[in-house]
Structure formats: C-alpha cells, structure tokens
PDB file of C-alpha atoms and ligand atoms in Angstrom:
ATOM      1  CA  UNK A   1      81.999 -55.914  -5.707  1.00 47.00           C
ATOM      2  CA  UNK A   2      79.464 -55.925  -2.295  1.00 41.00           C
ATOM      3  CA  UNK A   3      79.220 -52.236  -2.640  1.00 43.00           C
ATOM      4  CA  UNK A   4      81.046 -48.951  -3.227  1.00 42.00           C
ATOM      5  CA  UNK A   5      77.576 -47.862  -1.652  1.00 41.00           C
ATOM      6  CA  UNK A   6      76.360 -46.603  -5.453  1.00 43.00           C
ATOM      7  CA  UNK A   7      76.014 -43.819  -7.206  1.00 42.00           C
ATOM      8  CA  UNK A   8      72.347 -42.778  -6.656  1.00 39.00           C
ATOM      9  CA  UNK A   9      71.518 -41.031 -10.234  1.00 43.00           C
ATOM     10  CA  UNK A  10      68.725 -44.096 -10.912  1.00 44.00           C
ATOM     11  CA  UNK A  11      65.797 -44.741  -9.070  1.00 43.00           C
ATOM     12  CA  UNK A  12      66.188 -47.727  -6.816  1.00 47.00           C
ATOM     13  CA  UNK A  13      62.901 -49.999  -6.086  1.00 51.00           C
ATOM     14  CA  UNK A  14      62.592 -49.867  -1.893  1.00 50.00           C
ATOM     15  CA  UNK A  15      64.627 -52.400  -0.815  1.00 56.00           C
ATOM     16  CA  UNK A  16      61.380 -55.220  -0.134  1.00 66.00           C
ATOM     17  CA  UNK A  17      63.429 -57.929   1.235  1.00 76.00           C
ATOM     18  CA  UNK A  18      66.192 -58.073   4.160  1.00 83.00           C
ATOM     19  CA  UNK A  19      69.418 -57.983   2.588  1.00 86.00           C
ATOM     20  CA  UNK A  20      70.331 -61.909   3.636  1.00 87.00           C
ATOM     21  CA  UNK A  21      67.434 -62.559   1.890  1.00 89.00           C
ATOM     22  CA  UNK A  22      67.531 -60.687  -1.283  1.00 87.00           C
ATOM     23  CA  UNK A  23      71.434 -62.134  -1.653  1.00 88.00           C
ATOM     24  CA  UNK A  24      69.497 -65.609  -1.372  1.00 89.00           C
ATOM     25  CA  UNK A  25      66.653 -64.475  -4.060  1.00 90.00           C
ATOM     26  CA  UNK A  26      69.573 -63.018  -6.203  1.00 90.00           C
ATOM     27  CA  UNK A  27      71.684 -65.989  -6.465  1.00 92.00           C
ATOM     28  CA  UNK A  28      68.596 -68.237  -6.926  1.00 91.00           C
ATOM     29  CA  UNK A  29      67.741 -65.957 -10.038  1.00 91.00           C
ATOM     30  CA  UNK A  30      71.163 -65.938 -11.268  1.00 92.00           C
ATOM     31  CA  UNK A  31      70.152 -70.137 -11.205  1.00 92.00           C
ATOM     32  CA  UNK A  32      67.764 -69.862 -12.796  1.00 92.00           C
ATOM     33  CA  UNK A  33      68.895 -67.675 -15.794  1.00 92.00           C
ATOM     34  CA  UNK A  34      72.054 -70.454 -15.744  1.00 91.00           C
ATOM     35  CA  UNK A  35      68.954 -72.873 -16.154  1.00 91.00           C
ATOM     36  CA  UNK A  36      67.246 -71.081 -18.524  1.00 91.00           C
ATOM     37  CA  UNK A  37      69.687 -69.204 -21.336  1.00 90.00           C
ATOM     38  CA  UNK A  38      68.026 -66.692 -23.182  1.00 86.00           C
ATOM     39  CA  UNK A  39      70.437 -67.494 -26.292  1.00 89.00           C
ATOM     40  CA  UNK A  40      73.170 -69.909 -27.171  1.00 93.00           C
ATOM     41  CA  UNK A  41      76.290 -69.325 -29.155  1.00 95.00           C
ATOM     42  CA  UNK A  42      79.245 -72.065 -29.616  1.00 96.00           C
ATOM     43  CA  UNK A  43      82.313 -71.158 -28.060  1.00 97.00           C
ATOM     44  CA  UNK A  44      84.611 -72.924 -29.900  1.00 95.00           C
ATOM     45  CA  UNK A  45      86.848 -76.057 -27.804  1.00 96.00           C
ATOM     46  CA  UNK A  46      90.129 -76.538 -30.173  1.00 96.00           C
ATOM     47  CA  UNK A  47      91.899 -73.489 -28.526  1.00 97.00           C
ATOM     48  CA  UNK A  48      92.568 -71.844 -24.846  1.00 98.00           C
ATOM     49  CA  UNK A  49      91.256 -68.094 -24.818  1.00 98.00           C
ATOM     50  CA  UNK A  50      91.713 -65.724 -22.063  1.00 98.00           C
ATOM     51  CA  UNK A  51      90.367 -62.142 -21.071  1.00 98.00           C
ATOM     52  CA  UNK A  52      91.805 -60.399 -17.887  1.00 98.00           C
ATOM     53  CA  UNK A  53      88.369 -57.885 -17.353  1.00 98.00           C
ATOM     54  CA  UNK A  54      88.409 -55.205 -14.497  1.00 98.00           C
ATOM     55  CA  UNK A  55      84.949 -53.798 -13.116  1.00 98.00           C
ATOM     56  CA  UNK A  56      84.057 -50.214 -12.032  1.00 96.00           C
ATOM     57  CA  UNK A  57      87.512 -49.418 -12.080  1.00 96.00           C
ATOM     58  CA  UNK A  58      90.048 -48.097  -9.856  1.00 97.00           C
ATOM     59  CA  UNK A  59      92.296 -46.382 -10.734  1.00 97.00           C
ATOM     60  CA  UNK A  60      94.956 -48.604 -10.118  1.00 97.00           C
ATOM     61  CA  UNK A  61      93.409 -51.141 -12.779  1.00 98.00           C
ATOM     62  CA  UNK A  62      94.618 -48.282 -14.831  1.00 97.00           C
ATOM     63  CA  UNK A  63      98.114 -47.709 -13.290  1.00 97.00           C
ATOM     64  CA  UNK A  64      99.482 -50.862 -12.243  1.00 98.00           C
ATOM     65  CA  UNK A  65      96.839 -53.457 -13.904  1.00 98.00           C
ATOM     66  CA  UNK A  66      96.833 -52.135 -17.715  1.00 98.00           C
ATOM     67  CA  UNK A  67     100.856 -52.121 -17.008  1.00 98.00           C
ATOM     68  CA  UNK A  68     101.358 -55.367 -16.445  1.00 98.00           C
ATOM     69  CA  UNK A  69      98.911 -56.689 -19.420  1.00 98.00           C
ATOM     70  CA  UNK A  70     101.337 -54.708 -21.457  1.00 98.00           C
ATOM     71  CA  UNK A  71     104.587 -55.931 -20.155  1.00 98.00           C
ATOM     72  CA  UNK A  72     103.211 -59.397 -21.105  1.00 98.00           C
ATOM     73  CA  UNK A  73     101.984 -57.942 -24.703  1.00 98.00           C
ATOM     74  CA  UNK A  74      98.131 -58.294 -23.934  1.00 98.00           C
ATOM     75  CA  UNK A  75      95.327 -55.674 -23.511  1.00 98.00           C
ATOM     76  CA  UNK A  76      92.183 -56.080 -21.447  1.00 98.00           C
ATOM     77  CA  UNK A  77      88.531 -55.361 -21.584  1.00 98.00           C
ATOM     78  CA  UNK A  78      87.790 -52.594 -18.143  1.00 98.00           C
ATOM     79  CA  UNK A  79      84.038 -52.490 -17.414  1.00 98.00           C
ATOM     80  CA  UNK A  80      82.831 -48.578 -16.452  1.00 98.00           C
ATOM     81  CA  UNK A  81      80.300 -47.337 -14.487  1.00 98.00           C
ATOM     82  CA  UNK A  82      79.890 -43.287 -15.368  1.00 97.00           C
ATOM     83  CA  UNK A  83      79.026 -42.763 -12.213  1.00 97.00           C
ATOM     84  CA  UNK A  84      81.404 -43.754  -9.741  1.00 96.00           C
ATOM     85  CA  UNK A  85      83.843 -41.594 -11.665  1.00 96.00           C
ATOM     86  CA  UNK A  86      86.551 -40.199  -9.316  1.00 93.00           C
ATOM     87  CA  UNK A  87      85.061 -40.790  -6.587  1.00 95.00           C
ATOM     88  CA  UNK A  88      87.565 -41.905  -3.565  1.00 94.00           C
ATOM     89  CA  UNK A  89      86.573 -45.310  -1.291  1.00 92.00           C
ATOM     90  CA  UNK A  90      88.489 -46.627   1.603  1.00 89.00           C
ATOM     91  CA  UNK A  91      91.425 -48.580   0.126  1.00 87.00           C
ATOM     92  CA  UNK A  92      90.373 -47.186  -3.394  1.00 91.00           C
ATOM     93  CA  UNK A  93      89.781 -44.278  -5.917  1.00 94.00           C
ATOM     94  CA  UNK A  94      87.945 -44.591  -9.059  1.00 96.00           C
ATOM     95  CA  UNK A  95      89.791 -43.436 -12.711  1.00 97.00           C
ATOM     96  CA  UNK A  96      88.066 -40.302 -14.149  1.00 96.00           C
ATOM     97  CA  UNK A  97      87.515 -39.342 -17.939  1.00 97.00           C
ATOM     98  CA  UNK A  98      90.862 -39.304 -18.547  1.00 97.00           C
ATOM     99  CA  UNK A  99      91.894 -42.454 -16.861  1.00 97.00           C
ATOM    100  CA  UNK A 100      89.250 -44.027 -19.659  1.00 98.00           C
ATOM    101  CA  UNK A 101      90.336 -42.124 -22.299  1.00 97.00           C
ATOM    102  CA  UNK A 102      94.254 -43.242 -21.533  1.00 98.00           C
ATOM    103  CA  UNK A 103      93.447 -47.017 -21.074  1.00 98.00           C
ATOM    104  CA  UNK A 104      91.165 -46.952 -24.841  1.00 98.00           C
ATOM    105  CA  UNK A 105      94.729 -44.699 -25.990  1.00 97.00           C
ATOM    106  CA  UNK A 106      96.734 -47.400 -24.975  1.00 98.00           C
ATOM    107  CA  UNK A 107      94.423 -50.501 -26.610  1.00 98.00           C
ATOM    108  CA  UNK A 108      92.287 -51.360 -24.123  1.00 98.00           C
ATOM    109  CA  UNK A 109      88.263 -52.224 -24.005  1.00 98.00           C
ATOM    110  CA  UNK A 110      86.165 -50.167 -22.429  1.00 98.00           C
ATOM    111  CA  UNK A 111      83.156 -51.702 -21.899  1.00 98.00           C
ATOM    112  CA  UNK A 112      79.568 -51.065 -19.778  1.00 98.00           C
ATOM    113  CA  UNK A 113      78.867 -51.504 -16.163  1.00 98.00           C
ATOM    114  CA  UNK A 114      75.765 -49.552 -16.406  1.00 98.00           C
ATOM    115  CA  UNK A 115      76.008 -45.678 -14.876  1.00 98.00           C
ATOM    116  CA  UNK A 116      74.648 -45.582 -11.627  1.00 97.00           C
ATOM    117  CA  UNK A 117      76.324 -49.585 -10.399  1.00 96.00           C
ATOM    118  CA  UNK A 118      72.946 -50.465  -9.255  1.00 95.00           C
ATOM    119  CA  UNK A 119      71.699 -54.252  -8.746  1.00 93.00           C
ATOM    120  CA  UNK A 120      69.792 -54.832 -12.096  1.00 95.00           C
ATOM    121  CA  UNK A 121      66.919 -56.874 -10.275  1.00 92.00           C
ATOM    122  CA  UNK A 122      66.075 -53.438  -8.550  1.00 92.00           C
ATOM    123  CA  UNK A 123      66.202 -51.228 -11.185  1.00 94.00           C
ATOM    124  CA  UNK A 124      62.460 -50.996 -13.272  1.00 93.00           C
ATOM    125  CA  UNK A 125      63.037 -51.623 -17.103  1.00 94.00           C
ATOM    126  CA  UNK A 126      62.696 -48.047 -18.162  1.00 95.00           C
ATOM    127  CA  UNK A 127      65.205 -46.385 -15.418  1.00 96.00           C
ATOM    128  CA  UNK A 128      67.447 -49.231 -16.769  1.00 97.00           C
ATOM    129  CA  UNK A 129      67.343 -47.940 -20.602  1.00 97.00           C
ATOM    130  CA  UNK A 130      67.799 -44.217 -19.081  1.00 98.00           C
ATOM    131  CA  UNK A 131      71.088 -45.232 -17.529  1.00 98.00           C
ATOM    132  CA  UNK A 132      72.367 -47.381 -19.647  1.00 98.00           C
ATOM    133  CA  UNK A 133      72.261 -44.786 -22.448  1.00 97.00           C
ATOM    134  CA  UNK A 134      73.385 -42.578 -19.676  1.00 98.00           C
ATOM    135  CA  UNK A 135      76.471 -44.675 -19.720  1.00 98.00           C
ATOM    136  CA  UNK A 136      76.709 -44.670 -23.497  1.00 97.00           C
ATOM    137  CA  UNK A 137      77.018 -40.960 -23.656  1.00 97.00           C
ATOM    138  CA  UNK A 138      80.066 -41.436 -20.809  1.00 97.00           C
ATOM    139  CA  UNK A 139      81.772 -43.896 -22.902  1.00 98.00           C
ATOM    140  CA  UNK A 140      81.220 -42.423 -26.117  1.00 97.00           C
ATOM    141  CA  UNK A 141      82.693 -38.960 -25.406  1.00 96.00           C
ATOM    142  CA  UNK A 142      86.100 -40.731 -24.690  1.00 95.00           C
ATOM    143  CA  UNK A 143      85.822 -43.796 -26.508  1.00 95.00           C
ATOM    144  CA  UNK A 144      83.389 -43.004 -29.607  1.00 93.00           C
ATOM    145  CA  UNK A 145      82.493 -46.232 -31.608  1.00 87.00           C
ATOM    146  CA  UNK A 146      78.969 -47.550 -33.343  1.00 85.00           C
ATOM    147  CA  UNK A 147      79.651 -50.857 -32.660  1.00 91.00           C
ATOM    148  CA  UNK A 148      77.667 -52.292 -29.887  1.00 94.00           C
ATOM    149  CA  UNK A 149      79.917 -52.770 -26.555  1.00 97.00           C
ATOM    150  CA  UNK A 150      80.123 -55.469 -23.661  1.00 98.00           C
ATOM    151  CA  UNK A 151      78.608 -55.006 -20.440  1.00 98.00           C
ATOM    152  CA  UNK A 152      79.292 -56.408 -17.084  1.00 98.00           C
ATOM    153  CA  UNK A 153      76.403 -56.880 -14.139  1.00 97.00           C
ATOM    154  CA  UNK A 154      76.994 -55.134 -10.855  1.00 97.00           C
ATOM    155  CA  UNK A 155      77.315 -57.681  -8.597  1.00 95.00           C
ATOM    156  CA  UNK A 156      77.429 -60.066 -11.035  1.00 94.00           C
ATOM    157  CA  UNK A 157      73.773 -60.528 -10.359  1.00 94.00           C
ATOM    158  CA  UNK A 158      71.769 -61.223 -13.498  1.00 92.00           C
ATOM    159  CA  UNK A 159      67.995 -60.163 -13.968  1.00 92.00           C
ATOM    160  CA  UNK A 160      66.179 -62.845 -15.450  1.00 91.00           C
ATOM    161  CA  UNK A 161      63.308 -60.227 -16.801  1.00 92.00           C
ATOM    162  CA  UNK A 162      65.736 -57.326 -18.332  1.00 94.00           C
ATOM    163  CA  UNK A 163      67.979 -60.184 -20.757  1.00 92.00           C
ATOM    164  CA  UNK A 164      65.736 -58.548 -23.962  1.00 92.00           C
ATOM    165  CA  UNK A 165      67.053 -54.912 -23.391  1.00 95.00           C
ATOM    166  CA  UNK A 166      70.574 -56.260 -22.696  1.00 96.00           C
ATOM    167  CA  UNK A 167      70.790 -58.787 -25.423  1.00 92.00           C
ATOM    168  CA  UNK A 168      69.866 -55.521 -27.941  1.00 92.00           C
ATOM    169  CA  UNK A 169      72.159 -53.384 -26.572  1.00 95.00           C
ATOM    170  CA  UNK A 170      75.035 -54.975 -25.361  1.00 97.00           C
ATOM    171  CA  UNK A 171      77.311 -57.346 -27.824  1.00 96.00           C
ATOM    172  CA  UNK A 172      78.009 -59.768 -24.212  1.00 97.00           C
ATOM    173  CA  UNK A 173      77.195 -59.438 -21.013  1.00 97.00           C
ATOM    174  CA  UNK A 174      79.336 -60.646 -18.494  1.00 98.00           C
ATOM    175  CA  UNK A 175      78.081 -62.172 -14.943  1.00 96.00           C
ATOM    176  CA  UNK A 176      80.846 -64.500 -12.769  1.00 94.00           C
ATOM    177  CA  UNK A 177      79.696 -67.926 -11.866  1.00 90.00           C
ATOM    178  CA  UNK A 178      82.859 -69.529 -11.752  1.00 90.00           C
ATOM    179  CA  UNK A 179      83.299 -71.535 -14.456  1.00 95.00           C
ATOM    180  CA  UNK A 180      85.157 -71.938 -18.328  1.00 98.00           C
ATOM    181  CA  UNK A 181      82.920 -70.796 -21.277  1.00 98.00           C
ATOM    182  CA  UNK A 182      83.092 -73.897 -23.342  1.00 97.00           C
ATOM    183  CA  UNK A 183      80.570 -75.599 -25.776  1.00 95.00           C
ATOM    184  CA  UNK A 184      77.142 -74.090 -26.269  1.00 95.00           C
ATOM    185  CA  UNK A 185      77.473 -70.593 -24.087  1.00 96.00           C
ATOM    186  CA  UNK A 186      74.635 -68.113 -22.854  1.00 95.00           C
ATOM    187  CA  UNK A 187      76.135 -64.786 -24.635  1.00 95.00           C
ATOM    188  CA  UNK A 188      73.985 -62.646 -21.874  1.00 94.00           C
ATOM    189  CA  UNK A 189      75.527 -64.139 -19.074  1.00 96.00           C
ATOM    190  CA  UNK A 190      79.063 -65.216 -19.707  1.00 97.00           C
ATOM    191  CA  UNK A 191      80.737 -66.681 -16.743  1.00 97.00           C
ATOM    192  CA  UNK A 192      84.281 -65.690 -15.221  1.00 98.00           C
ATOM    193  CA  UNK A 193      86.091 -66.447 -12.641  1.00 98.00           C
ATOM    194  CA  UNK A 194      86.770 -63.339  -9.773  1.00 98.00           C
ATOM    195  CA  UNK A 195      90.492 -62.680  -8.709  1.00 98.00           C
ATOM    196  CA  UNK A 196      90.310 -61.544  -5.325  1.00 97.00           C
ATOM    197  CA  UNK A 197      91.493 -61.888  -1.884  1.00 97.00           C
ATOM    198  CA  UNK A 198      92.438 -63.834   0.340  1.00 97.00           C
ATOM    199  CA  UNK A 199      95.959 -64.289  -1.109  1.00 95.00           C
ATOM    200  CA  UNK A 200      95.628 -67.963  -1.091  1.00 96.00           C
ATOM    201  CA  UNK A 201      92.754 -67.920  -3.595  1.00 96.00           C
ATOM    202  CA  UNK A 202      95.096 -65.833  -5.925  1.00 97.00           C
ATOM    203  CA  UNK A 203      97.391 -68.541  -5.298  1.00 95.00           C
ATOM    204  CA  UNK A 204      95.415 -70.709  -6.480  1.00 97.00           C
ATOM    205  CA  UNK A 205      93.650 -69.973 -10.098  1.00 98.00           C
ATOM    206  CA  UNK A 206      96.741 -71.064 -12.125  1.00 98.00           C
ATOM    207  CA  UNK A 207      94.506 -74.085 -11.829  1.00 98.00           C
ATOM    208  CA  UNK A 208      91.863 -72.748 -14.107  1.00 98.00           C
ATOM    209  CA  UNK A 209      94.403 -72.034 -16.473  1.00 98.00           C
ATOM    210  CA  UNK A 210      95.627 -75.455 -16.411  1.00 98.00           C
ATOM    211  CA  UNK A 211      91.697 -76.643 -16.827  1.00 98.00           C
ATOM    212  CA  UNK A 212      91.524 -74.510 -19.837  1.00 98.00           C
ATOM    213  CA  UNK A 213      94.829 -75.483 -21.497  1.00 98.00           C
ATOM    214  CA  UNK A 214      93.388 -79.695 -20.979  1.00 98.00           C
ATOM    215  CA  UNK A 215      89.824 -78.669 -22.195  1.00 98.00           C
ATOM    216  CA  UNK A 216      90.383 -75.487 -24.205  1.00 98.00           C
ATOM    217  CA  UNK A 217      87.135 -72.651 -23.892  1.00 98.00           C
ATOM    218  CA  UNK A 218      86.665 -69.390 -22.963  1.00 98.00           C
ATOM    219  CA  UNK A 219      88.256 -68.540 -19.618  1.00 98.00           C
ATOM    220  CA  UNK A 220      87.436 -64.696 -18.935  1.00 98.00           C
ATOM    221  CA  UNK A 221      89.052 -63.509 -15.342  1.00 98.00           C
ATOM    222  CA  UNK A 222      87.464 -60.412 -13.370  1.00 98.00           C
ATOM    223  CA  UNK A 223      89.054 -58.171 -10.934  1.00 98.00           C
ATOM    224  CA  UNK A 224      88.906 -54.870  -9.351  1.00 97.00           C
ATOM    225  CA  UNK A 225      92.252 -53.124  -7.479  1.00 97.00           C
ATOM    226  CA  UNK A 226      96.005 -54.044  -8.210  1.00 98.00           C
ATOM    227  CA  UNK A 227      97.500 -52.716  -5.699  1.00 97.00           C
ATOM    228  CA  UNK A 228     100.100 -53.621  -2.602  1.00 97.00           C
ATOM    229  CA  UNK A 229      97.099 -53.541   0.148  1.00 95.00           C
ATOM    230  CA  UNK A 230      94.384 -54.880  -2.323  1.00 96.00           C
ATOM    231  CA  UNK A 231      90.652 -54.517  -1.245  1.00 96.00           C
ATOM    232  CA  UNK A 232      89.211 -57.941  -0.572  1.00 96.00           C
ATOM    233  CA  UNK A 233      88.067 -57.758  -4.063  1.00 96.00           C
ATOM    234  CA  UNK A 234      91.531 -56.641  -5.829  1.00 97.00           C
ATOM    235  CA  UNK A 235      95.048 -58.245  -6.095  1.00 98.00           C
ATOM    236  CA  UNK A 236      98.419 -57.433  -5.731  1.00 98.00           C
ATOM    237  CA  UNK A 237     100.926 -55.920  -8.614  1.00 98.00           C
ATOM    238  CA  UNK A 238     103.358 -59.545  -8.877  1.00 97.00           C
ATOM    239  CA  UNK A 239     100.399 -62.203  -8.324  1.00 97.00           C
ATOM    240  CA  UNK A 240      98.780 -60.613 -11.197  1.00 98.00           C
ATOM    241  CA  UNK A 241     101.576 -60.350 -12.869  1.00 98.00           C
ATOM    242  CA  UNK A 242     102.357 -64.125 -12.455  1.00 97.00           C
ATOM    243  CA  UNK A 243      98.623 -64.969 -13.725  1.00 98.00           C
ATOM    244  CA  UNK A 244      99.172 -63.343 -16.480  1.00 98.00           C
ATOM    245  CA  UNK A 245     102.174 -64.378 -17.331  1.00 98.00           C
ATOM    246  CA  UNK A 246     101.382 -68.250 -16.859  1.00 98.00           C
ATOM    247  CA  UNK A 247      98.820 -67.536 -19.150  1.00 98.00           C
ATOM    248  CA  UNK A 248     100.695 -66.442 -21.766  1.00 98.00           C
ATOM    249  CA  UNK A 249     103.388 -69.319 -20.612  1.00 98.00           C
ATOM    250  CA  UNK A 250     101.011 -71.957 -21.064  1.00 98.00           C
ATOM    251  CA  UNK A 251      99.914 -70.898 -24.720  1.00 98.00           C
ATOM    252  CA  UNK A 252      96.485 -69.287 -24.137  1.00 98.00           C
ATOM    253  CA  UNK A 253      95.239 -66.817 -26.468  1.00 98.00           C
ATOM    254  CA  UNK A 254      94.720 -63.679 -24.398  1.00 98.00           C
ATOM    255  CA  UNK A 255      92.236 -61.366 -26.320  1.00 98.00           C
ATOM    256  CA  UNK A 256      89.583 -58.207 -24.938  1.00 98.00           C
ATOM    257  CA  UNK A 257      86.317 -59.617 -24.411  1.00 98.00           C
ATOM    258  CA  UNK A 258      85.393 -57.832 -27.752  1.00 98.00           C
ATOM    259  CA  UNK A 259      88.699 -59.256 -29.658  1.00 98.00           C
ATOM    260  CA  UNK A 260      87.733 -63.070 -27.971  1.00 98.00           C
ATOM    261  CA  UNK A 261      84.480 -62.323 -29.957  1.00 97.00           C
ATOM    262  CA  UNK A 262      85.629 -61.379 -33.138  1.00 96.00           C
ATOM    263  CA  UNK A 263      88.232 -64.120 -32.966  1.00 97.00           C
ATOM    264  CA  UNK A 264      85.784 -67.284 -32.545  1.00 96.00           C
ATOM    265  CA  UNK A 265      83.102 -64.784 -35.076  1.00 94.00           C
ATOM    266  CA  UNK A 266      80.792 -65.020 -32.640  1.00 94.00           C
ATOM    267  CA  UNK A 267      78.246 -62.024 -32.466  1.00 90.00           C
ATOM    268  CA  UNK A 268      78.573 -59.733 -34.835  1.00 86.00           C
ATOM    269  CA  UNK A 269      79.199 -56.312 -33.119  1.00 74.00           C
ATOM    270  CA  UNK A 270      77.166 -54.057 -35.262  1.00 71.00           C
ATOM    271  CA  UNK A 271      73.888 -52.822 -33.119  1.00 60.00           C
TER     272      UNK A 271
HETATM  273 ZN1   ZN B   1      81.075 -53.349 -10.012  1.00 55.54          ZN
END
C-alpha cells in the first residue's frame, strides 16, 4: 500500500527524485523487468488456481480475513513485514507475534515482505540482505521452517538490479500488475490482481475469476484490511466473502502461494 510511512530500521538512499517522478521511474522499471524476466517457469493452463494473499498485515486480515478463507475451507498465503509489527495506523493496526504465530497455527502461509517495508529500488544491495535476514529471524521464531519462503514487494515495485538476491532467497516473489499467471511466468515477479476500494472495483473482480475459469492460470489476489470501514486498500467482511466463495463456486483450485507451487511442481522449495 502508498505508505504506512515505514518502519525506519534500514537505511533509505535520499530520496533523489520528486515523488511524482520516482512513481513514474518506478513503474517504468517495473516495465521493464515485465520486459525483461530474469527466469521463466510454465504455469500450467489445464486448471483454474487461486491464492487470496494479504500484505503487511492488519490485524483484521487475521480476524475477519483468515475467517472467512476458513468458512469456505481454504487457507491463504499473509506477506509480513517484522517491522510494522503492532504498530496502530489510522483506520488500521498491524498483528503482532502472536497474530503470526495464530494464522501459521491455523494453516496459513506466512510469507516475506521484507522487515523494514521499504521501496526495494531505494534500498542498496547489502542493507537489503541485512533486512531480509532480519525478517527471517521474525518469521522463523514463530513459524520455523528450512524451506525457502515467498516474498511480496512493498509497493509492488520491483527492482530490476536486486532479482539475483531475491531469486536465491525467496521460492516467489510476488509484485501486482494486474494480470492471470498463465503460460511461461517470471517466478520473481508474479503478478496479482489488488482487492481494494472503491466498492465498485470489489464489485467487479468476479470477472477475473470468470477469465481464469475460460483460460485456466494462476490467478493470485492481494489485499490488505477486511474490515466494515476498509482503508482504500482493504475490503469489507461479505464482499470478500462473496469472492471467495465464487471462487470456490466456480471450481478454482484455491491453494497458498507455496501449496499453488508445489501443486503445478514448480520450484522446488529447498534453499
Ligand atoms: Zn505492504
């Protein structure tokens, strides 16, 4: 999301560029690495698969979010940044230790959003590797496993010149881009679609399940809040609810990011 103003443990370059323009620069890179994939794996076509991912998270993801992808017998894949841990926001507060340690409990993913939520493109290669195995050391204490995990981008914005260090650390890594994983697929920059305000854009991604169910891929949703006064990058408790459900109605396979993996035996897992 645009900013829960971030959690300033790693080094930021000085911001070089107006922000208008370094949004501009960012998606053009993004372009770029969209142009340019680092690696290509075949997602497979013959069958609809899709993950319901949540990024930072709130703690409502937890509450209301991992409650409904049970009621419809699914689990999800929630992306965690270390340090925006408990912290409050306007219209938001952020699930702790325990929060992570009940949604892994309960079957869920818990996967990387890098520690300190910073904009990759601004972060040098070597404060990057700090925090990310910052990160690992959060996860691991509540979540311990040697298999390598998934990461989403802050932002979503990609950085064209760290791919290498992500690639080896990180089974997937997960950008947005709007679009259905299908065919031959850049593993280090997936693409999802976001589930966010206004209400009439909620309203209207049972379409992408529809796409996916006429030309079956990978369709991998992201979110943030579930709540009854979203944020304008959450939802509310029954249009999630219906989005999941239709999924499930229409016959898609709804796996974790790390269970959609293993399923089409793409990417082995082991580091
Ligand atoms: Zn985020």
């Amino acid at each position: 999301m645009p900013d829960p103003a971030s959690a300033a443990d790693t080094p930021e370059y000085p911001a070089r560029l107006p922000a208008s323009i370094d949004r501009f620069a960012g998606r053009l890179e993004n372009r770029l690495i969209r142009a340019m994939p680092r690696l290509v794996m075949p997602v497979p076509t013959q069958e609809p698969i899709v993950s319901f991912t949540f990024d930072d998270v709130p703690a409502s993801a937890l509450d209301v979010g991992a409650a409904i992808l049970e009621a419809n017998g699914v689990r999800g894949t929630f992306y965690i940044s270390g340090g925006l841990e408990g912290r409050i926001e306007p219209g938001r507060s952020l699930i702790d230790r325990a929060g992570c340690r009940e949604l892994a409990a309960r079957g869920h993913e818990l996967g990387c959003h890098s520690f300190s939520h910073h904009d990759l493109r601004h972060v040098d290669g070597d404060a990057l590797s700090a925090d990310l195995a910052r990160n690992a050391a959060y996860l691991d204490a509540v979540d311990p496993r040697t298999a390598r995990r998934n990461f989403a981008y802050p932002y979503n914005s990609g950085s064209f010149s760290k791919r290498a260090l992500l690639d080896r650390r990180f089974r997937s890594c997960r950008a947005g881009g709007e679009g259905i994983n299908r065919g031959p697929t850049d593993p280090a920059f997936l693409r999802a679609i976001e589930i966010r305000q206004p209400q009439q854009h909620v309203l209207g991604l049972p379409r992408w399940i529809d796409a996916l169910v006429a030309d079956p891929g990978w369709l991998i949703f992201f979110t943030h809040d579930v709540s009854p006064q979203p944020t304008p990058y959450g939802c509310t408790p029954p249009s999630f609810h219906l989005l999941v459900g239709y999924a499930v109605a229409r016959g898609c396979r709804v796996l974790t990011v790390d269970a959609a993996l293993d399923h089409m035996g793409l990417r082995g897992a082991e580091r």
